[in-house]
CSV table of C-alpha atoms in Angstrom, one decimal:
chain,number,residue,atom,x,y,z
A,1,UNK,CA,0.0,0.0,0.0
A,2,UNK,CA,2.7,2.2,1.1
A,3,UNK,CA,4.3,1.8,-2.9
A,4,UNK,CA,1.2,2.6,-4.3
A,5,UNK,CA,0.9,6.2,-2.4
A,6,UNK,CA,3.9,6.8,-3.2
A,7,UNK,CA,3.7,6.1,-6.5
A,8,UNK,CA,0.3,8.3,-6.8
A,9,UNK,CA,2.0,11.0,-5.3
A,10,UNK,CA,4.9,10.7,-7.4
A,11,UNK,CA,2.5,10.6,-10.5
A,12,UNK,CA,-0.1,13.6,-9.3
A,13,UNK,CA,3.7,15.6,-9.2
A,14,UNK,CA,4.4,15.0,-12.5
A,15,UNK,CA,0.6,15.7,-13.9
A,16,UNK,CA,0.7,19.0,-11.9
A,17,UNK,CA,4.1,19.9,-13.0
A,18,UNK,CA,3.4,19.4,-16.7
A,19,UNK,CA,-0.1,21.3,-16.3
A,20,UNK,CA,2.0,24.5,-14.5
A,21,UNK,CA,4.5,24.2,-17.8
A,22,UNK,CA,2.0,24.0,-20.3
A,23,UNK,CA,0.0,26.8,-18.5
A,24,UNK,CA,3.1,29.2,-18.5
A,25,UNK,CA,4.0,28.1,-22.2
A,26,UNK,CA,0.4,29.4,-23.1
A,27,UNK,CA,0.7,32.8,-21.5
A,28,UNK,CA,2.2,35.4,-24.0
A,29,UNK,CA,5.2,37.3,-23.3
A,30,UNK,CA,5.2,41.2,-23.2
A,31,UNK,CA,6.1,43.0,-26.1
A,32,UNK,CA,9.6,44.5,-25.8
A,33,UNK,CA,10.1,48.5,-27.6
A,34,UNK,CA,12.1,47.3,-29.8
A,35,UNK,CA,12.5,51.2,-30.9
A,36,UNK,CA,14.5,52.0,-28.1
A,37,UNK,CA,17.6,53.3,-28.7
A,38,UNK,CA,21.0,52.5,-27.5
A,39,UNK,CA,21.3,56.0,-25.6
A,40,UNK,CA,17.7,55.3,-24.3
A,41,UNK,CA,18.9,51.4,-22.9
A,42,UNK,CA,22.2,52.9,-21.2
A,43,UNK,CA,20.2,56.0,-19.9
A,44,UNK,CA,17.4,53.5,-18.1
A,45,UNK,CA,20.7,51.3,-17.0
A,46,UNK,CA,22.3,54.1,-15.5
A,47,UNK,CA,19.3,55.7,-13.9
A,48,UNK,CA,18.5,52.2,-12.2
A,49,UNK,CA,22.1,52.2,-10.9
A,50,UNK,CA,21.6,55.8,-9.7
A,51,UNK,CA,18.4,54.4,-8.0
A,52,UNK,CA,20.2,51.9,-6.2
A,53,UNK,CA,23.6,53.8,-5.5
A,54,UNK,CA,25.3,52.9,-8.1
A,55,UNK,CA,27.8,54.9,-10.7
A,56,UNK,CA,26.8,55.2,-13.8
A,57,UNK,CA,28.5,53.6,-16.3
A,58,UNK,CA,30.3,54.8,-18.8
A,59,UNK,CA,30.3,53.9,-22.8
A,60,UNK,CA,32.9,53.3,-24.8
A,61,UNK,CA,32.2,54.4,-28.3
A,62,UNK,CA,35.2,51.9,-29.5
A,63,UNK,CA,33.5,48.8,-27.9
A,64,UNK,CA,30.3,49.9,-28.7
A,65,UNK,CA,30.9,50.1,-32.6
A,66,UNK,CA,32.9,46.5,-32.6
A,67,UNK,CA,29.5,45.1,-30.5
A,68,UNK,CA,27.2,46.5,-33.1
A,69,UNK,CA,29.3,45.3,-36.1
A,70,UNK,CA,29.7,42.2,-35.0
A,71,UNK,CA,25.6,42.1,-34.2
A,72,UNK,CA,24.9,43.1,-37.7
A,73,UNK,CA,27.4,40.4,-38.9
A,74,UNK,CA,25.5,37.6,-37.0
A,75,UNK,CA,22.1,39.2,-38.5
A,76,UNK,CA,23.7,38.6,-41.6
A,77,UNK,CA,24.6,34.8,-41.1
A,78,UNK,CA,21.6,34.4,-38.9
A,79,UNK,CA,23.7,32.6,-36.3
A,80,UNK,CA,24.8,33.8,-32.9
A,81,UNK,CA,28.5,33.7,-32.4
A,82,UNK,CA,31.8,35.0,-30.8
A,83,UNK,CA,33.6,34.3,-34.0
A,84,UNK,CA,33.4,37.4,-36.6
A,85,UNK,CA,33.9,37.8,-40.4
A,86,UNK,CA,37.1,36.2,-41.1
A,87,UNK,CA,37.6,34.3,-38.0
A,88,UNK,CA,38.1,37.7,-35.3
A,89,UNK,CA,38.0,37.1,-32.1
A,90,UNK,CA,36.2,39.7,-29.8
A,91,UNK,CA,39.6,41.4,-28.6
A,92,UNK,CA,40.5,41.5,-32.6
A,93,UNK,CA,37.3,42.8,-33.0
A,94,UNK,CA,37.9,45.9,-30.3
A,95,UNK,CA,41.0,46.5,-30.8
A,96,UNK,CA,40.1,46.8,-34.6
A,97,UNK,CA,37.7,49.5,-33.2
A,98,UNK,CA,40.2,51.7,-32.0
A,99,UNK,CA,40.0,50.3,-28.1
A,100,UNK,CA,43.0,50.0,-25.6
């Protein structure tokens, strides 16, 4: 008897589980703005940070340009990746970019 509990409970786990995924799978996700602009993103980032006590941080132009070529790149291939055109690594990438 004590098996077959176990089992049931065990088995109504799994049914619940599965019912709690499905139900989450079903709900849609908000829409994200995808307007925003970099500026805008940093400027929320950094007024959060000020919220908490936080510095602001600081952009560098350099990285920013390599990060956004090297977006557009894997738009391009439709893949996500750290290797770039040619076979650049993210430091070849930056560097490439004018940073250090």
């Amino acid at each position: 008897m004590a098996t077959t509990t176990h089992f049931m409970r065990k088995f109504s786990f799994f049914i619940l589980s599965v019912g709690v995924l499905l139900t989450l799978g079903l709900t849609p996700l908000p829409k994200l703005n995808q307007a925003e602009t970099p500026a805008q993103v940093i400027a929320a980032v950094n007024a959060f940070r000020t919220a908490q006590g936080l510095p602001a941080l600081e952009v560098d132009y350099a990285l920013m340009g390599a990060a956004q070529a090297h977006s557009d790149y894997q738009a391009s291939i439709g893949q996500v990746t750290h290797t770039g055109a040619g076979g650049s690594r993210p430091i070849d990438r930056a560097y490439a970019w004018g940073f250090g």
